[in-house]
Tab-separated table of C-alpha atoms in Angstrom:
chain	number	residue	atom	x	y	z
A	175	MET	CA	147.018	97.470	147.848
A	176	ASP	CA	146.522	94.334	149.725
A	177	LEU	CA	144.087	91.550	148.997
A	178	LYS	CA	141.778	92.614	151.865
A	179	THR	CA	141.509	96.126	150.693
A	180	ALA	CA	141.119	95.742	147.193
A	181	ASN	CA	138.314	93.009	148.559
A	182	ARG	CA	136.661	95.735	150.642
A	183	ILE	CA	136.696	98.639	147.643
A	184	VAL	CA	135.338	95.778	145.116
A	185	LYS	CA	132.747	94.658	147.559
A	186	ALA	CA	131.798	98.202	148.714
A	187	LEU	CA	130.752	99.048	144.826
A	188	ASP	CA	128.442	95.316	145.015
A	189	VAL	CA	126.338	96.281	147.606
A	190	HIS	CA	126.050	100.122	146.659
A	191	LYS	CA	125.333	99.723	143.409
A	192	ASN	CA	127.299	102.878	141.843
A	193	GLN	CA	130.252	104.097	142.251
A	194	ARG	CA	129.138	107.514	143.893
A	195	ALA	CA	127.551	105.571	146.446
A	196	ALA	CA	129.975	103.385	147.217
A	197	ALA	CA	133.015	106.070	147.568
A	198	LYS	CA	130.604	107.878	149.865
A	199	ALA	CA	129.934	105.045	152.169
A	200	LEU	CA	133.886	104.516	152.170
A	201	LYS	CA	133.936	108.284	152.925
A	202	MET	CA	136.562	109.516	150.103
A	203	ALA	CA	135.991	111.114	147.240
A	204	GLN	CA	134.513	109.726	144.105
A	205	SER	CA	137.957	110.334	141.919
A	206	THR	CA	139.564	108.489	144.627
A	207	PHE	CA	137.832	105.614	144.447
A	208	ASN	CA	137.684	105.757	140.553
A	209	GLY	CA	141.390	105.126	140.979
A	210	LYS	CA	141.773	102.774	143.974
A	211	LEU	CA	138.959	100.372	142.154
A	212	LYS	CA	140.414	100.137	138.940
A	213	LYS	CA	143.807	99.022	141.134
A	214	ALA	CA	141.703	96.870	143.361
A	215	ARG	CA	140.396	94.727	140.348
A	216	GLU	CA	144.149	94.425	138.971
A	217	VAL	CA	145.297	93.224	142.284
A	218	LEU	CA	142.583	90.719	142.526
A	219	ALA	CA	143.350	89.637	138.963
A	220	GLU	CA	146.692	88.832	139.471
A	221	ALA	CA	145.903	86.956	142.761
A	222	GLY	CA	143.016	84.902	140.335
A	223	VAL	CA	140.504	85.913	142.503
A	224	PRO	CA	137.324	86.704	140.377
A	225	HIS	CA	135.762	89.720	140.775
A	226	ALA	CA	132.148	91.797	139.724
A	227	VAL	CA	130.647	94.954	140.167
A	228	ALA	CA	127.135	93.462	140.416
A	229	PRO	CA	125.211	90.160	142.692
A	230	VAL	CA	125.212	86.863	140.895
A	231	ALA	CA	123.217	84.740	142.566
A	232	THR	CA	121.214	82.574	140.812
A	233	GLY	CA	120.130	78.767	141.920
A	234	GLY	CA	122.144	77.514	144.269
A	235	ARG	CA	125.229	79.395	143.980
A	236	LYS	CA	126.830	81.470	147.008
A	237	PRO	CA	126.214	85.460	146.577
A	238	ILE	CA	129.145	86.797	144.800
A	239	ASP	CA	130.483	88.311	148.039
A	240	GLU	CA	130.871	85.196	150.112
A	241	ARG	CA	132.697	83.642	146.870
A	242	ILE	CA	134.917	86.700	146.877
A	243	ALA	CA	135.910	86.260	150.095
A	244	GLU	CA	136.430	82.628	150.394
A	245	HIS	CA	138.939	83.747	146.938
A	246	VAL	CA	140.946	85.879	148.958
A	247	GLU	CA	140.933	83.624	151.776
A	248	VAL	CA	142.913	80.809	149.525
A	249	ALA	CA	144.901	83.650	147.873
A	250	GLU	CA	146.227	84.878	151.022
A	251	ASN	CA	146.652	81.939	152.430
A	252	LEU	CA	148.952	81.063	149.559
A	253	ALA	CA	150.930	83.930	149.931
A	254	SER	CA	151.780	83.499	153.093
A	255	GLY	CA	152.632	79.326	152.999
A	256	GLU	CA	149.849	78.819	154.904
A	257	ALA	CA	147.873	77.238	152.405
A	258	THR	CA	147.051	73.383	152.985
A	259	GLY	CA	147.333	71.019	149.751
A	260	ALA	CA	143.273	71.132	149.132
A	261	ALA	CA	143.636	75.279	148.995
A	262	LYS	CA	146.390	75.255	146.593
A	263	GLU	CA	144.974	73.214	144.292
A	264	ALA	CA	141.532	75.157	144.416
A	265	ILE	CA	143.515	78.462	143.259
A	266	LEU	CA	145.229	77.027	141.289
A	267	GLU	CA	142.724	75.424	139.272
A	268	ASN	CA	140.684	79.163	139.487
A	269	ARG	CA	143.656	80.408	137.789
A	270	ILE	CA	143.845	77.585	135.493
A	271	ARG	CA	140.065	78.533	134.598
A	272	THR	CA	140.825	82.006	133.935
A	273	LEU	CA	143.582	81.661	131.363
A	274	GLU	CA	141.641	79.133	129.264
A	275	ASN	CA	138.626	81.742	129.204
A	276	LEU	CA	141.850	84.643	127.923
A	277	VAL	CA	142.647	82.212	125.070
A	278	ARG	CA	139.553	81.514	124.226
A	279	THR	CA	139.173	85.374	123.883
A	280	TYR	CA	142.176	85.996	121.899
A	281	LYS	CA	141.184	83.161	119.582
A	282	ASP	CA	137.768	84.493	118.868
A	283	GLN	CA	139.601	87.845	118.565
A	284	ALA	CA	142.419	86.510	116.095
A	285	LEU	CA	141.839	87.150	112.531
A	286	SER	CA	143.960	84.989	110.661
A	287	GLU	CA	144.135	84.726	106.865
A	288	GLN	CA	142.277	81.249	107.439
A	289	ALA	CA	139.602	83.401	108.907
A	290	VAL	CA	139.591	86.015	106.129
A	291	ARG	CA	139.158	82.868	103.759
A	292	GLU	CA	136.367	80.940	105.622
A	293	LYS	CA	134.438	83.481	107.648
A	294	ILE	CA	135.303	86.825	105.429
A	295	PHE	CA	134.819	85.464	101.600
A	296	GLY	CA	133.323	82.011	102.582
A	297	ILE	CA	135.801	80.286	100.325
A	298	ALA	CA	136.964	76.936	102.070
A	299	ALA	CA	140.590	76.412	103.024
A	300	TYR	CA	142.638	75.264	99.896
A	301	LYS	CA	144.488	72.155	99.735
A	302	PRO	CA	148.387	72.747	99.592
A	303	THR	CA	149.408	69.514	99.245
A	304	ILE	CA	151.829	68.427	96.718
A	305	PRO	CA	150.106	65.128	94.900
A	306	ASP	CA	151.788	61.965	95.784
A	307	TRP	CA	151.802	60.755	92.062
A	308	LEU	CA	154.547	64.433	91.135
A	309	SER	CA	157.250	62.069	93.252
A	310	LEU	CA	158.136	58.741	91.810
A	311	PRO	CA	159.776	56.282	94.639
A	312	LYS	CA	163.202	55.219	93.596
A	313	SER	CA	162.837	51.736	93.312
A	314	THR	CA	160.487	52.906	90.330
A	315	LYS	CA	162.803	54.842	88.634
A	316	VAL	CA	164.399	52.796	86.213
A	317	ARG	CA	161.034	50.850	85.738
A	318	ALA	CA	160.161	54.334	84.500
A	319	LEU	CA	162.514	54.946	82.126
A	320	HIS	CA	161.063	52.399	80.042
A	321	ALA	CA	157.264	53.458	80.818
A	322	ALA	CA	155.676	56.774	80.453
A	323	PRO	CA	157.445	59.621	78.594
A	324	GLY	CA	156.654	61.444	82.469
A	325	VAL	CA	154.343	64.306	83.331
A	326	PRO	CA	153.037	66.666	81.393
A	327	PHE	CA	152.873	70.623	82.642
A	328	LEU	CA	150.496	73.112	80.476
A	329	PHE	CA	151.137	76.653	81.108
A	330	GLY	CA	148.026	79.111	80.973
A	331	SER	CA	148.696	82.638	81.866
A	332	ASP	CA	147.837	85.897	80.514
A	333	TRP	CA	144.417	85.180	79.114
A	334	HIS	CA	143.026	89.179	79.614
A	335	TRP	CA	139.580	87.049	79.730
A	336	GLY	CA	136.682	90.010	78.536
A	337	GLU	CA	139.332	92.623	77.383
A	338	VAL	CA	138.443	93.253	73.537
A	339	VAL	CA	141.537	93.633	70.606
A	340	ASN	CA	140.218	95.694	67.480
A	341	PRO	CA	141.993	93.828	64.337
A	342	THR	CA	141.175	97.483	62.682
A	343	GLU	CA	144.002	99.132	64.540
A	344	ILE	CA	146.848	96.677	64.427
A	345	GLY	CA	146.884	95.978	60.727
A	346	GLY	CA	144.247	92.811	60.938
A	347	VAL	CA	146.677	90.452	62.654
A	348	ASN	CA	144.720	89.234	65.172
A	349	GLU	CA	140.703	89.634	66.579
A	350	TYR	CA	139.831	89.088	70.504
A	351	ASN	CA	136.806	89.260	72.580
A	352	LEU	CA	135.434	86.993	74.811
A	353	VAL	CA	133.631	84.789	72.337
A	354	ILE	CA	137.695	84.639	70.699
A	355	ALA	CA	138.415	83.503	74.260
A	356	ARG	CA	135.936	80.894	74.664
A	357	SER	CA	137.182	79.133	71.997
A	358	ARG	CA	140.792	79.493	72.380
A	359	LEU	CA	140.204	78.128	75.744
A	360	ARG	CA	138.338	74.961	74.207
A	361	THR	CA	141.526	74.805	71.762
A	362	LEU	CA	144.432	75.011	74.292
A	363	ILE	CA	142.474	71.800	76.307
A	364	GLU	CA	141.833	69.765	72.765
A	365	SER	CA	145.230	70.598	70.980
A	366	THR	CA	147.076	69.580	74.169
A	367	ILE	CA	144.984	66.429	74.380
A	368	GLU	CA	145.832	65.332	70.870
A	369	LEU	CA	149.995	66.415	71.185
A	370	LEU	CA	149.727	64.347	74.144
A	371	THR	CA	148.126	61.113	73.522
A	372	LYS	CA	148.186	60.944	69.569
A	373	HIS	CA	151.785	62.072	69.081
A	374	MET	CA	153.710	60.421	71.744
A	375	VAL	CA	155.001	56.451	72.483
A	376	ASN	CA	153.325	54.809	75.348
A	377	PRO	CA	151.347	58.458	75.984
A	378	GLN	CA	150.415	56.792	79.875
A	379	TYR	CA	150.576	59.540	82.361
A	380	PRO	CA	150.123	59.558	86.122
A	381	GLY	CA	148.041	62.873	85.168
A	382	ILE	CA	148.713	66.532	84.147
A	383	ILE	CA	150.016	69.663	85.937
A	384	PHE	CA	147.841	72.567	84.514
A	385	ALA	CA	149.461	75.946	86.177
A	386	LEU	CA	147.710	79.174	85.768
A	387	GLY	CA	149.886	82.056	86.099
A	388	GLY	CA	148.202	85.466	86.598
A	389	ASP	CA	146.581	88.098	84.624
A	390	MET	CA	143.801	85.227	83.683
A	391	VAL	CA	141.042	88.572	83.222
A	392	SER	CA	141.558	91.891	81.521
A	393	GLY	CA	140.514	93.939	84.618
A	394	ASN	CA	140.046	97.611	85.310
A	395	ILE	CA	143.638	98.464	85.731
A	396	HIS	CA	143.997	101.261	83.148
A	397	GLU	CA	140.882	103.732	82.075
A	398	GLU	CA	141.093	102.089	78.475
A	399	LEU	CA	140.658	98.874	79.605
A	400	SER	CA	137.448	99.521	81.764
A	401	GLU	CA	135.642	101.374	78.817
A	402	THR	CA	136.408	98.898	76.039
A	403	ASN	CA	136.444	95.423	77.994
A	404	ASP	CA	133.876	93.534	76.343
A	405	MET	CA	131.657	93.092	79.974
A	406	PRO	CA	132.490	94.309	83.643
A	407	ILE	CA	134.719	92.666	85.460
A	408	MET	CA	132.192	90.632	87.748
A	409	PRO	CA	130.499	89.259	84.589
A	410	VAL	CA	134.066	88.604	83.227
A	411	VAL	CA	134.965	86.953	86.569
A	412	LEU	CA	132.190	84.361	86.749
A	413	ASP	CA	132.288	83.510	82.662
A	414	LEU	CA	136.103	82.227	83.262
A	415	ILE	CA	135.526	80.303	86.182
A	416	ASP	CA	132.652	78.811	84.091
A	417	HIS	CA	134.846	77.852	81.394
A	418	LEU	CA	137.592	76.699	83.465
A	419	ILE	CA	135.466	74.526	85.086
A	420	ALA	CA	134.937	72.591	82.269
A	421	ALA	CA	138.322	72.557	80.880
A	422	ILE	CA	139.579	71.132	84.346
A	423	ASN	CA	136.791	68.494	83.934
A	424	ARG	CA	138.114	67.787	80.679
A	425	LEU	CA	141.702	67.363	81.520
A	426	LYS	CA	140.599	65.346	84.377
A	427	GLU	CA	138.549	62.626	81.877
A	428	VAL	CA	141.540	62.374	79.400
A	429	PHE	CA	144.508	62.331	82.126
A	430	GLY	CA	142.874	61.179	85.228
A	431	ARG	CA	144.267	63.928	87.510
A	432	VAL	CA	144.884	67.617	87.730
A	433	PHE	CA	147.325	69.707	89.562
A	434	LEU	CA	146.807	73.273	89.315
A	435	PRO	CA	149.732	75.557	90.873
A	436	CYS	CA	148.147	79.024	90.989
A	437	VAL	CA	149.809	82.543	91.280
A	438	ALA	CA	148.347	86.016	90.870
A	439	GLY	CA	149.305	88.435	87.724
A	440	ASN	CA	149.130	92.422	87.848
A	441	HIS	CA	145.718	92.804	85.522
A	442	GLY	CA	143.949	91.538	88.298
A	443	ARG	CA	144.539	93.730	90.916
A	444	LEU	CA	141.936	96.172	92.867
A	445	HIS	CA	144.134	98.737	93.115
A	446	LYS	CA	145.573	101.004	90.785
A	447	LYS	CA	149.128	100.386	92.088
A	448	MET	CA	150.849	96.744	93.116
A	449	ARG	CA	150.988	96.427	96.453
A	450	ALA	CA	153.879	94.452	98.317
A	451	LYS	CA	151.559	93.209	101.561
A	452	GLU	CA	148.606	91.229	101.028
A	453	SER	CA	148.580	91.794	97.128
A	454	ASN	CA	146.781	88.230	96.322
A	455	PHE	CA	143.695	89.063	98.814
A	456	SER	CA	143.236	92.178	96.362
A	457	SER	CA	143.519	89.870	93.545
A	458	TYR	CA	140.129	88.795	90.829
A	459	ASP	CA	142.916	85.968	90.056
A	460	TRP	CA	143.039	84.992	93.806
A	461	LEU	CA	139.819	84.904	94.127
A	462	ILE	CA	139.156	83.091	90.805
A	463	TYR	CA	141.003	80.398	92.135
A	464	GLN	CA	139.734	80.316	95.418
A	465	THR	CA	136.736	79.727	94.086
A	466	LEU	CA	137.603	76.732	91.699
A	467	ASP	CA	139.442	75.426	94.657
A	468	ARG	CA	136.189	75.414	96.593
A	469	TYR	CA	134.206	74.189	93.430
A	470	PHE	CA	136.546	70.970	93.262
A	471	ALA	CA	136.834	70.665	97.205
A	472	GLU	CA	135.697	66.505	97.054
A	473	ASP	CA	137.333	65.493	94.407
A	474	GLU	CA	140.644	64.276	95.613
A	475	ASP	CA	141.895	64.159	91.544
A	476	VAL	CA	141.925	67.747	91.415
A	477	ILE	CA	144.530	69.640	93.693
A	478	PHE	CA	145.090	73.084	93.961
A	479	TYR	CA	148.058	74.847	95.333
A	480	ILE	CA	147.639	78.653	95.641
A	481	PRO	CA	150.141	80.364	98.052
A	482	ASP	CA	149.448	83.242	99.788
A	483	GLY	CA	152.958	85.009	97.510
A	484	SER	CA	153.474	86.049	94.561
A	485	ASP	CA	155.852	82.703	94.064
A	486	ALA	CA	154.961	78.862	93.939
A	487	LEU	CA	157.678	76.540	93.998
A	488	ILE	CA	156.828	72.755	93.246
A	489	SER	CA	158.551	70.001	92.358
A	490	VAL	CA	158.079	67.287	89.777
A	491	TYR	CA	159.941	64.357	90.060
A	492	GLY	CA	162.618	65.683	91.599
A	493	HIS	CA	162.952	68.535	89.453
A	494	LYS	CA	162.246	72.145	91.044
A	495	TYR	CA	159.705	74.469	89.145
A	496	LEU	CA	159.050	78.133	90.700
A	497	ILE	CA	156.576	79.877	89.258
A	498	THR	CA	155.271	83.512	89.242
A	499	HIS	CA	153.947	85.543	86.985
A	500	GLY	CA	156.898	87.973	85.906
A	501	ASN	CA	155.555	91.650	86.644
A	502	GLN	CA	158.632	92.018	89.322
A	503	PHE	CA	161.021	92.135	86.270
A	504	ARG	CA	161.180	95.760	84.376
A	505	GLY	CA	163.178	97.483	81.875
A	506	GLY	CA	164.265	96.038	78.616
A	507	ASP	CA	166.363	96.611	75.253
A	508	GLY	CA	165.166	97.374	72.137
A	509	MET	CA	167.648	94.698	70.568
A	510	ILE	CA	166.463	91.439	73.244
A	511	GLY	CA	163.429	92.646	74.422
A	512	PRO	CA	162.579	91.437	78.216
A	513	LEU	CA	165.603	89.021	78.535
A	514	GLY	CA	167.827	91.209	80.092
A	515	PRO	CA	165.909	92.085	83.131
A	516	ILE	CA	163.934	88.314	83.490
A	517	THR	CA	167.817	86.947	83.379
A	518	ARG	CA	168.295	89.691	85.931
A	519	GLY	CA	165.316	88.669	88.320
A	520	ASP	CA	166.174	85.139	87.275
A	521	HIS	CA	169.662	85.482	89.131
A	522	LYS	CA	168.472	87.434	92.095
A	523	LYS	CA	165.526	85.155	93.088
A	524	ARG	CA	168.116	82.138	92.590
A	525	SER	CA	170.084	83.940	94.984
A	526	ARG	CA	167.594	84.830	97.553
A	527	ASN	CA	166.113	81.319	97.171
A	528	ALA	CA	169.585	79.650	98.023
A	529	GLN	CA	169.945	81.866	101.028
A	530	ILE	CA	166.721	80.285	102.889
A	531	GLY	CA	166.615	76.710	101.217
A	532	GLN	CA	164.226	76.780	98.548
A	533	GLU	CA	166.320	76.315	95.298
A	534	TYR	CA	164.952	75.891	91.926
A	535	ASP	CA	165.666	74.268	88.448
A	536	THR	CA	163.764	76.508	86.335
A	537	LEU	CA	162.077	79.686	86.136
A	538	VAL	CA	158.180	79.664	84.930
A	539	ILE	CA	157.097	83.492	83.940
A	540	GLY	CA	154.308	85.088	82.554
A	541	HIS	CA	153.176	88.732	81.847
A	542	PHE	CA	155.826	89.253	78.992
A	543	HIS	CA	153.382	87.506	75.923
A	544	GLN	CA	156.658	86.088	74.320
A	545	LEU	CA	157.384	82.337	74.418
A	546	LEU	CA	160.700	81.494	75.028
A	547	GLN	CA	161.391	77.740	76.394
A	548	MET	CA	164.630	76.939	78.168
A	549	ARG	CA	166.126	74.599	81.017
A	550	ARG	CA	166.716	77.690	83.143
A	551	ILE	CA	163.570	79.979	81.891
A	552	ILE	CA	160.267	79.179	80.677
A	553	MET	CA	158.196	82.248	79.559
A	554	ASN	CA	154.758	81.569	78.414
A	555	GLY	CA	152.895	83.478	75.095
A	556	SER	CA	149.084	84.124	75.731
A	557	LEU	CA	145.370	83.807	74.740
A	558	ILE	CA	144.728	87.314	74.121
A	559	GLY	CA	148.091	87.490	71.113
A	560	TYR	CA	149.279	90.749	69.534
A	561	ASN	CA	147.064	93.786	71.093
A	562	GLU	CA	147.112	97.472	70.725
A	563	TYR	CA	149.538	98.017	73.906
A	564	ALA	CA	152.111	95.909	71.846
A	565	HIS	CA	151.541	97.338	68.270
A	566	ALA	CA	151.834	100.907	69.733
A	567	ASN	CA	155.730	100.167	71.601
A	568	ASN	CA	156.680	98.455	68.371
A	569	PHE	CA	157.118	94.978	70.064
A	570	GLY	CA	157.306	92.339	68.032
A	571	TYR	CA	154.756	90.058	66.341
A	572	GLU	CA	153.921	87.223	68.571
A	573	PRO	CA	150.483	84.688	68.318
A	574	PRO	CA	148.868	83.599	70.733
A	575	GLN	CA	150.410	80.550	72.072
A	576	GLN	CA	150.846	78.574	75.354
A	577	ALA	CA	153.634	76.400	76.613
A	578	LEU	CA	153.715	72.841	77.086
A	579	TRP	CA	156.701	70.625	77.909
A	580	ILE	CA	157.069	67.173	79.789
A	581	THR	CA	158.837	66.257	82.711
A	582	HIS	CA	160.894	63.072	82.425
A	583	PRO	CA	161.728	61.295	86.118
A	584	GLU	CA	165.560	60.863	84.952
A	585	ARG	CA	165.872	63.728	82.095
A	586	GLY	CA	164.043	66.426	83.593
A	587	ILE	CA	162.600	68.786	81.205
A	588	THR	CA	161.885	66.857	77.251
A	589	PHE	CA	159.218	67.847	74.679
A	590	SER	CA	158.896	70.807	75.026
A	591	MET	CA	155.683	71.805	72.360
A	592	PRO	CA	154.005	75.282	72.543
A	593	VAL	CA	150.351	74.740	71.559
A	594	HIS	CA	149.390	77.571	68.975
A	595	LEU	CA	145.776	78.985	69.534
A	596	GLY	CA	145.611	81.197	66.427
A	597	GLU	CA	144.116	80.427	62.708
A	598	GLU	CA	145.186	77.723	60.850
A	599	PRO	CA	148.490	78.548	58.999
A	600	VAL	CA	147.749	79.183	55.016
A	601	GLN	CA	149.474	76.015	53.125
A	602	LYS	CA	151.898	76.792	50.216
A	603	ASP	CA	150.508	75.278	47.343
A	604	ASN	CA	154.042	74.919	45.441
A	605	ASP	CA	156.379	71.965	44.571
A	606	GLU	CA	158.944	72.667	47.098
A	607	PRO	CA	160.783	69.325	48.317
A	608	TRP	CA	160.026	68.422	51.746
A	609	VAL	CA	163.560	69.369	52.882
A	610	ALA	CA	166.265	71.777	51.011
A	611	PHE	CA	169.315	73.780	51.262
A	612	PHE	CA	171.161	76.335	49.274
A	613	GLU	CA	175.105	75.494	47.982
A	614	ALA	CA	177.423	78.547	47.566
A	615	LYS	CA	178.100	79.564	44.116
A	616	LYS	CA	182.126	79.428	43.435
A	617	VAL	CA	183.246	82.820	41.938
A	618	ALA	CA	184.961	82.372	38.420
């Protein structure tokens, strides 16, 4: 179909207002007219000629049929090579305007992850920039060896906020509820401050890393949890947010700056089964992190790093940590516990990350509620401590505790000091010396 025919069909619809009358005026069946009208609009669109189905003659603008005729004339001249410089410029400007309108339309319709956060959830965009104070210039490294001990790293995970542990069901070795959870969080923060400021020489730090490793709330993933939790999930989320704000402000008060890399766990999910796609966007952990980030959005000394995926890769003085919750590692053994699946999982992650240029030095995980601090793997304890699940599965007793260590600019991980959160240990009342050894007796 040529431009003149296309213009004649569109103009007929514009003049007669409906397809039946336009088809009758052109002496063709309505079904035939419908097909030709669709083709005519395609031809005009390809030629960059605007078309309409009703006159738009307002103010000083020309009627639609005159404007269409002008564009058709320009397009025909351009196609035949007879168009002048002004004509070429006119048709190109018109096509540019058409493309700009299409771009605006696509932008409005695009629903990116940024739009999910800002438009749907009303959550401010996160700040993924790693703070400058975690990278020490080479010129200052030597001087730093004789100055601050490094950057402290506090790992908070597996708090199960809202879960209730009944001491009568586990031999009386632990109890947990919201009141105890709040108390243990205060102990975690104050003990961390004491260890880093009163038990270290020259406790001058550029800031502190407070990583949140998932399973921050108990959640409703099991019926027994939804039936026995201290409160419904939404009040629990709000309660935890309030206490985390206080904890972060306290750390900032002492250390000046706080960096919070955050990953989601499995207990905070909305679905019964874990999902690979968009799992963070259906997690209460992620919602808590984003809400905190929004609260501290104007505070340059409190920086959040909240990846969309399950892993967070950060560098502290060049020492690279890969933080993940750990629920990806499954299996185990009655003798070595979770060490088998964790070691295999670490090997697979190192291989995968090496292939994409994202190598790391130390894997940092939670999930297993057992504290283990090594150079290649750091496995966190929990705030909740020993519970009915661990007791029913005959897991070894583990007190509530969280991992704390220091990263030195030259020596990497140096001081590892777990933060104990349970009851004060009972002091033995005896006359034992401060150190003793046993000597084997010789057989006569």
